[in-house]
Amino acid sequence: MSEQYTQLRIWQATLKKLRRIYAETGESMISIVDRLATDELSRIENATSQNVQVQALPVKKE
């Protein structure tokens, strides 16, 4: 099955950056956006899946 495409609105400054990355690497703009989104999602998932231990302190009655 082939990839399905949709339109994406981006800022003009972002388009210039994507074009520069494309020019220097030869990676397509679609691949660049996909790679960046995948990396960011992975970073978020790793940050939220870290084990955080919370220690409950007893309440002191005065």
mmCIF file of N, CA, C and O in Angstrom:
data_model
loop_
_atom_site.group_PDB
_atom_site.id
_atom_site.type_symbol
_atom_site.label_atom_id
_atom_site.label_comp_id
_atom_site.label_asym_id
_atom_site.label_seq_id
_atom_site.Cartn_x
_atom_site.Cartn_y
_atom_site.Cartn_z
ATOM 1 N N MET A 1 0.849 -1.180 0.000
ATOM 2 C CA MET A 1 0.000 0.000 0.000
ATOM 3 C C MET A 1 0.895 1.243 0.000
ATOM 4 O O MET A 1 1.847 1.348 0.749
ATOM 5 N N SER A 2 0.572 2.203 -0.823
ATOM 6 C CA SER A 2 1.375 3.420 -0.913
ATOM 7 C C SER A 2 1.015 4.379 0.222
ATOM 8 O O SER A 2 -0.052 4.299 0.816
ATOM 9 N N GLU A 3 1.931 5.286 0.483
ATOM 10 C CA GLU A 3 1.711 6.280 1.529
ATOM 11 C C GLU A 3 0.588 7.223 1.124
ATOM 12 O O GLU A 3 0.433 7.561 -0.042
ATOM 13 N N GLN A 4 -0.194 7.646 2.084
ATOM 14 C CA GLN A 4 -1.235 8.634 1.827
ATOM 15 C C GLN A 4 -0.705 9.997 2.260
ATOM 16 O O GLN A 4 -0.007 10.109 3.265
ATOM 17 N N TYR A 5 -1.033 11.012 1.519
ATOM 18 C CA TYR A 5 -0.541 12.354 1.773
ATOM 19 C C TYR A 5 -1.685 13.271 2.182
ATOM 20 O O TYR A 5 -2.845 13.036 1.869
ATOM 21 N N THR A 6 -1.332 14.327 2.876
ATOM 22 C CA THR A 6 -2.269 15.382 3.229
ATOM 23 C C THR A 6 -1.527 16.705 3.166
ATOM 24 O O THR A 6 -0.298 16.726 3.029
ATOM 25 N N GLN A 7 -2.244 17.783 3.251
ATOM 26 C CA GLN A 7 -1.600 19.091 3.220
ATOM 27 C C GLN A 7 -1.179 19.483 4.626
ATOM 28 O O GLN A 7 -1.810 19.117 5.614
ATOM 29 N N LEU A 8 -0.095 20.239 4.695
ATOM 30 C CA LEU A 8 0.424 20.713 5.975
ATOM 31 C C LEU A 8 0.790 22.182 5.825
ATOM 32 O O LEU A 8 1.557 22.546 4.929
ATOM 33 N N ARG A 9 0.244 23.009 6.677
ATOM 34 C CA ARG A 9 0.595 24.431 6.651
ATOM 35 C C ARG A 9 1.791 24.636 7.563
ATOM 36 O O ARG A 9 1.810 24.162 8.694
ATOM 37 N N ILE A 10 2.784 25.327 7.057
ATOM 38 C CA ILE A 10 3.960 25.635 7.859
ATOM 39 C C ILE A 10 4.325 27.099 7.652
ATOM 40 O O ILE A 10 3.922 27.723 6.671
ATOM 41 N N TRP A 11 5.080 27.622 8.586
ATOM 42 C CA TRP A 11 5.538 28.999 8.446
ATOM 43 C C TRP A 11 6.555 29.097 7.324
ATOM 44 O O TRP A 11 7.270 28.147 7.013
ATOM 45 N N GLN A 12 6.654 30.279 6.721
ATOM 46 C CA GLN A 12 7.611 30.486 5.641
ATOM 47 C C GLN A 12 9.040 30.276 6.130
ATOM 48 O O GLN A 12 9.873 29.720 5.409
ATOM 49 N N ALA A 13 9.320 30.690 7.359
ATOM 50 C CA ALA A 13 10.664 30.503 7.917
ATOM 51 C C ALA A 13 10.988 29.015 8.052
ATOM 52 O O ALA A 13 12.125 28.591 7.816
ATOM 53 N N THR A 14 9.977 28.219 8.403
ATOM 54 C CA THR A 14 10.175 26.776 8.526
ATOM 55 C C THR A 14 10.438 26.159 7.162
ATOM 56 O O THR A 14 11.291 25.270 7.030
ATOM 57 N N LEU A 15 9.733 26.633 6.142
ATOM 58 C CA LEU A 15 9.949 26.127 4.789
ATOM 59 C C LEU A 15 11.379 26.410 4.328
ATOM 60 O O LEU A 15 12.024 25.550 3.726
ATOM 61 N N LYS A 16 11.887 27.583 4.652
ATOM 62 C CA LYS A 16 13.271 27.913 4.296
ATOM 63 C C LYS A 16 14.250 26.959 4.982
ATOM 64 O O LYS A 16 15.225 26.517 4.380
ATOM 65 N N LYS A 17 13.961 26.644 6.233
ATOM 66 C CA LYS A 17 14.825 25.711 6.968
ATOM 67 C C LYS A 17 14.773 24.318 6.351
ATOM 68 O O LYS A 17 15.810 23.657 6.199
ATOM 69 N N LEU A 18 13.563 23.875 5.997
ATOM 70 C CA LEU A 18 13.421 22.554 5.366
ATOM 71 C C LEU A 18 14.153 22.502 4.034
ATOM 72 O O LEU A 18 14.812 21.504 3.709
ATOM 73 N N ARG A 19 14.050 23.572 3.255
ATOM 74 C CA ARG A 19 14.747 23.624 1.970
ATOM 75 C C ARG A 19 16.257 23.589 2.152
ATOM 76 O O ARG A 19 16.974 22.964 1.375
ATOM 77 N N ARG A 20 16.748 24.250 3.190
ATOM 78 C CA ARG A 20 18.193 24.254 3.476
ATOM 79 C C ARG A 20 18.651 22.853 3.867
ATOM 80 O O ARG A 20 19.692 22.374 3.396
ATOM 81 N N ILE A 21 17.870 22.178 4.725
ATOM 82 C CA ILE A 21 18.219 20.806 5.119
ATOM 83 C C ILE A 21 18.219 19.893 3.894
ATOM 84 O O ILE A 21 19.130 19.089 3.710
ATOM 85 N N TYR A 22 17.200 20.046 3.042
ATOM 86 C CA TYR A 22 17.127 19.260 1.820
ATOM 87 C C TYR A 22 18.349 19.499 0.934
ATOM 88 O O TYR A 22 18.962 18.562 0.420
ATOM 89 N N ALA A 23 18.720 20.771 0.781
ATOM 90 C CA ALA A 23 19.845 21.121 -0.091
ATOM 91 C C ALA A 23 21.159 20.531 0.418
ATOM 92 O O ALA A 23 22.006 20.120 -0.369
ATOM 93 N N GLU A 24 21.308 20.494 1.720
ATOM 94 C CA GLU A 24 22.574 20.020 2.282
ATOM 95 C C GLU A 24 22.641 18.511 2.465
ATOM 96 O O GLU A 24 23.725 17.945 2.490
ATOM 97 N N THR A 25 21.475 17.870 2.604
ATOM 98 C CA THR A 25 21.484 16.423 2.876
ATOM 99 C C THR A 25 20.910 15.589 1.748
ATOM 100 O O THR A 25 21.199 14.403 1.656
ATOM 101 N N GLY A 26 20.033 16.191 0.942
ATOM 102 C CA GLY A 26 19.359 15.428 -0.110
ATOM 103 C C GLY A 26 18.153 14.672 0.404
ATOM 104 O O GLY A 26 17.452 14.021 -0.365
ATOM 105 N N GLU A 27 17.867 14.768 1.703
ATOM 106 C CA GLU A 27 16.699 14.101 2.289
ATOM 107 C C GLU A 27 15.455 14.893 1.912
ATOM 108 O O GLU A 27 15.440 16.123 1.993
ATOM 109 N N SER A 28 14.409 14.208 1.500
ATOM 110 C CA SER A 28 13.194 14.916 1.091
ATOM 111 C C SER A 28 12.567 15.639 2.271
ATOM 112 O O SER A 28 12.735 15.254 3.433
ATOM 113 N N MET A 29 11.842 16.708 1.973
ATOM 114 C CA MET A 29 11.213 17.486 3.038
ATOM 115 C C MET A 29 10.195 16.655 3.807
ATOM 116 O O MET A 29 10.059 16.804 5.018
ATOM 117 N N ILE A 30 9.503 15.775 3.119
ATOM 118 C CA ILE A 30 8.541 14.900 3.789
ATOM 119 C C ILE A 30 9.265 13.996 4.780
ATOM 120 O O ILE A 30 8.826 13.820 5.925
ATOM 121 N N SER A 31 10.398 13.448 4.376
ATOM 122 C CA SER A 31 11.177 12.588 5.267
ATOM 123 C C SER A 31 11.729 13.364 6.453
ATOM 124 O O SER A 31 11.780 12.852 7.572
ATOM 125 N N ILE A 32 12.138 14.597 6.223
ATOM 126 C CA ILE A 32 12.662 15.436 7.297
ATOM 127 C C ILE A 32 11.585 15.670 8.346
ATOM 128 O O ILE A 32 11.807 15.484 9.545
ATOM 129 N N VAL A 33 10.406 16.082 7.904
ATOM 130 C CA VAL A 33 9.301 16.347 8.831
ATOM 131 C C VAL A 33 8.918 15.081 9.584
ATOM 132 O O VAL A 33 8.718 15.109 10.805
ATOM 133 N N ASP A 34 8.843 13.957 8.887
ATOM 134 C CA ASP A 34 8.490 12.697 9.535
ATOM 135 C C ASP A 34 9.534 12.304 10.576
ATOM 136 O O ASP A 34 9.195 11.900 11.686
ATOM 137 N N ARG A 35 10.806 12.452 10.235
ATOM 138 C CA ARG A 35 11.885 12.098 11.167
ATOM 139 C C ARG A 35 11.839 12.977 12.406
ATOM 140 O O ARG A 35 11.947 12.500 13.540
ATOM 141 N N LEU A 36 11.633 14.274 12.218
ATOM 142 C CA LEU A 36 11.561 15.183 13.356
ATOM 143 C C LEU A 36 10.363 14.876 14.252
ATOM 144 O O LEU A 36 10.475 14.893 15.484
ATOM 145 N N ALA A 37 9.222 14.587 13.652
ATOM 146 C CA ALA A 37 8.028 14.256 14.435
ATOM 147 C C ALA A 37 8.227 12.942 15.190
ATOM 148 O O ALA A 37 7.838 12.828 16.358
ATOM 149 N N THR A 38 8.837 11.954 14.545
ATOM 150 C CA THR A 38 9.098 10.670 15.183
ATOM 151 C C THR A 38 10.063 10.828 16.350
ATOM 152 O O THR A 38 9.841 10.280 17.440
ATOM 153 N N ASP A 39 11.128 11.602 16.152
ATOM 154 C CA ASP A 39 12.100 11.846 17.220
ATOM 155 C C ASP A 39 11.458 12.558 18.407
ATOM 156 O O ASP A 39 11.716 12.221 19.563
ATOM 157 N N GLU A 40 10.640 13.561 18.134
ATOM 158 C CA GLU A 40 9.997 14.312 19.211
ATOM 159 C C GLU A 40 9.014 13.440 19.981
ATOM 160 O O GLU A 40 8.948 13.487 21.214
ATOM 161 N N LEU A 41 8.248 12.624 19.270
ATOM 162 C CA LEU A 41 7.313 11.725 19.938
ATOM 163 C C LEU A 41 8.059 10.729 20.818
ATOM 164 O O LEU A 41 7.658 10.467 21.955
ATOM 165 N N SER A 42 9.152 10.203 20.330
ATOM 166 C CA SER A 42 9.973 9.283 21.122
ATOM 167 C C SER A 42 10.514 9.970 22.366
ATOM 168 O O SER A 42 10.514 9.402 23.463
ATOM 169 N N ARG A 43 10.968 11.210 22.223
ATOM 170 C CA ARG A 43 11.486 11.961 23.364
ATOM 171 C C ARG A 43 10.409 12.174 24.418
ATOM 172 O O ARG A 43 10.639 11.980 25.614
ATOM 173 N N ILE A 44 9.201 12.510 23.981
ATOM 174 C CA ILE A 44 8.097 12.731 24.906
ATOM 175 C C ILE A 44 7.724 11.437 25.615
ATOM 176 O O ILE A 44 7.502 11.409 26.828
ATOM 177 N N GLU A 45 7.639 10.345 24.858
ATOM 178 C CA GLU A 45 7.280 9.063 25.452
ATOM 179 C C GLU A 45 8.324 8.605 26.463
ATOM 180 O O GLU A 45 7.987 8.068 27.510
ATOM 181 N N ASN A 46 9.598 8.830 26.166
ATOM 182 C CA ASN A 46 10.656 8.453 27.100
ATOM 183 C C ASN A 46 10.597 9.291 28.369
ATOM 184 O O ASN A 46 10.835 8.786 29.464
ATOM 185 N N ALA A 47 10.283 10.561 28.235
ATOM 186 C CA ALA A 47 10.216 11.447 29.394
ATOM 187 C C ALA A 47 9.057 11.072 30.309
ATOM 188 O O ALA A 47 9.179 11.159 31.529
ATOM 189 N N THR A 48 7.941 10.647 29.741
ATOM 190 C CA THR A 48 6.776 10.321 30.556
ATOM 191 C C THR A 48 6.821 8.907 31.094
ATOM 192 O O THR A 48 6.106 8.582 32.034
ATOM 193 N N SER A 49 7.663 8.058 30.536
ATOM 194 C CA SER A 49 7.702 6.670 30.989
ATOM 195 C C SER A 49 8.780 6.409 32.027
ATOM 196 O O SER A 49 8.905 5.298 32.501
ATOM 197 N N GLN A 50 9.554 7.439 32.382
ATOM 198 C CA GLN A 50 10.575 7.249 33.400
ATOM 199 C C GLN A 50 9.895 6.975 34.734
ATOM 200 O O GLN A 50 8.878 7.566 35.063
ATOM 201 N N ASN A 51 10.491 6.049 35.479
ATOM 202 C CA ASN A 51 9.941 5.717 36.789
ATOM 203 C C ASN A 51 10.243 6.839 37.771
ATOM 204 O O ASN A 51 11.387 7.176 38.004
ATOM 205 N N VAL A 52 9.206 7.377 38.311
ATOM 206 C CA VAL A 52 9.339 8.429 39.300
ATOM 207 C C VAL A 52 8.798 7.885 40.607
ATOM 208 O O VAL A 52 7.666 7.415 40.674
ATOM 209 N N GLN A 53 9.636 7.924 41.630
ATOM 210 C CA GLN A 53 9.204 7.434 42.934
ATOM 211 C C GLN A 53 8.820 8.623 43.799
ATOM 212 O O GLN A 53 9.545 9.607 43.895
ATOM 213 N N VAL A 54 7.688 8.496 44.449
ATOM 214 C CA VAL A 54 7.211 9.543 45.334
ATOM 215 C C VAL A 54 7.168 8.968 46.729
ATOM 216 O O VAL A 54 6.613 7.892 46.960
ATOM 217 N N GLN A 55 7.762 9.674 47.663
ATOM 218 C CA GLN A 55 7.775 9.219 49.042
ATOM 219 C C GLN A 55 6.747 10.022 49.822
ATOM 220 O O GLN A 55 6.808 11.250 49.863
ATOM 221 N N ALA A 56 5.813 9.316 50.433
ATOM 222 C CA ALA A 56 4.814 9.984 51.249
ATOM 223 C C ALA A 56 5.363 10.177 52.652
ATOM 224 O O ALA A 56 5.886 9.251 53.263
ATOM 225 N N LEU A 57 5.255 11.386 53.143
ATOM 226 C CA LEU A 57 5.714 11.687 54.479
ATOM 227 C C LEU A 57 4.539 11.679 55.453
ATOM 228 O O LEU A 57 3.449 12.158 55.118
ATOM 229 N N PRO A 58 4.750 11.133 56.643
ATOM 230 C CA PRO A 58 3.642 11.121 57.602
ATOM 231 C C PRO A 58 3.320 12.546 58.063
ATOM 232 O O PRO A 58 4.195 13.399 58.142
ATOM 233 N N VAL A 59 2.062 12.764 58.318
ATOM 234 C CA VAL A 59 1.624 14.064 58.787
ATOM 235 C C VAL A 59 1.840 14.124 60.290
ATOM 236 O O VAL A 59 1.409 13.243 61.027
ATOM 237 N N LYS A 60 2.525 15.162 60.753
ATOM 238 C CA LYS A 60 2.789 15.329 62.187
ATOM 239 C C LYS A 60 1.620 16.089 62.808
ATOM 240 O O LYS A 60 1.198 17.133 62.311
ATOM 241 N N LYS A 61 1.080 15.518 63.870
ATOM 242 C CA LYS A 61 0.006 16.209 64.587
ATOM 243 C C LYS A 61 0.630 17.057 65.676
ATOM 244 O O LYS A 61 1.487 16.607 66.417
ATOM 245 N N GLU A 62 0.172 18.267 65.786
ATOM 246 C CA GLU A 62 0.732 19.178 66.797
ATOM 247 C C GLU A 62 -0.171 19.325 67.969
ATOM 248 O O GLU A 62 -1.311 19.174 67.973
#
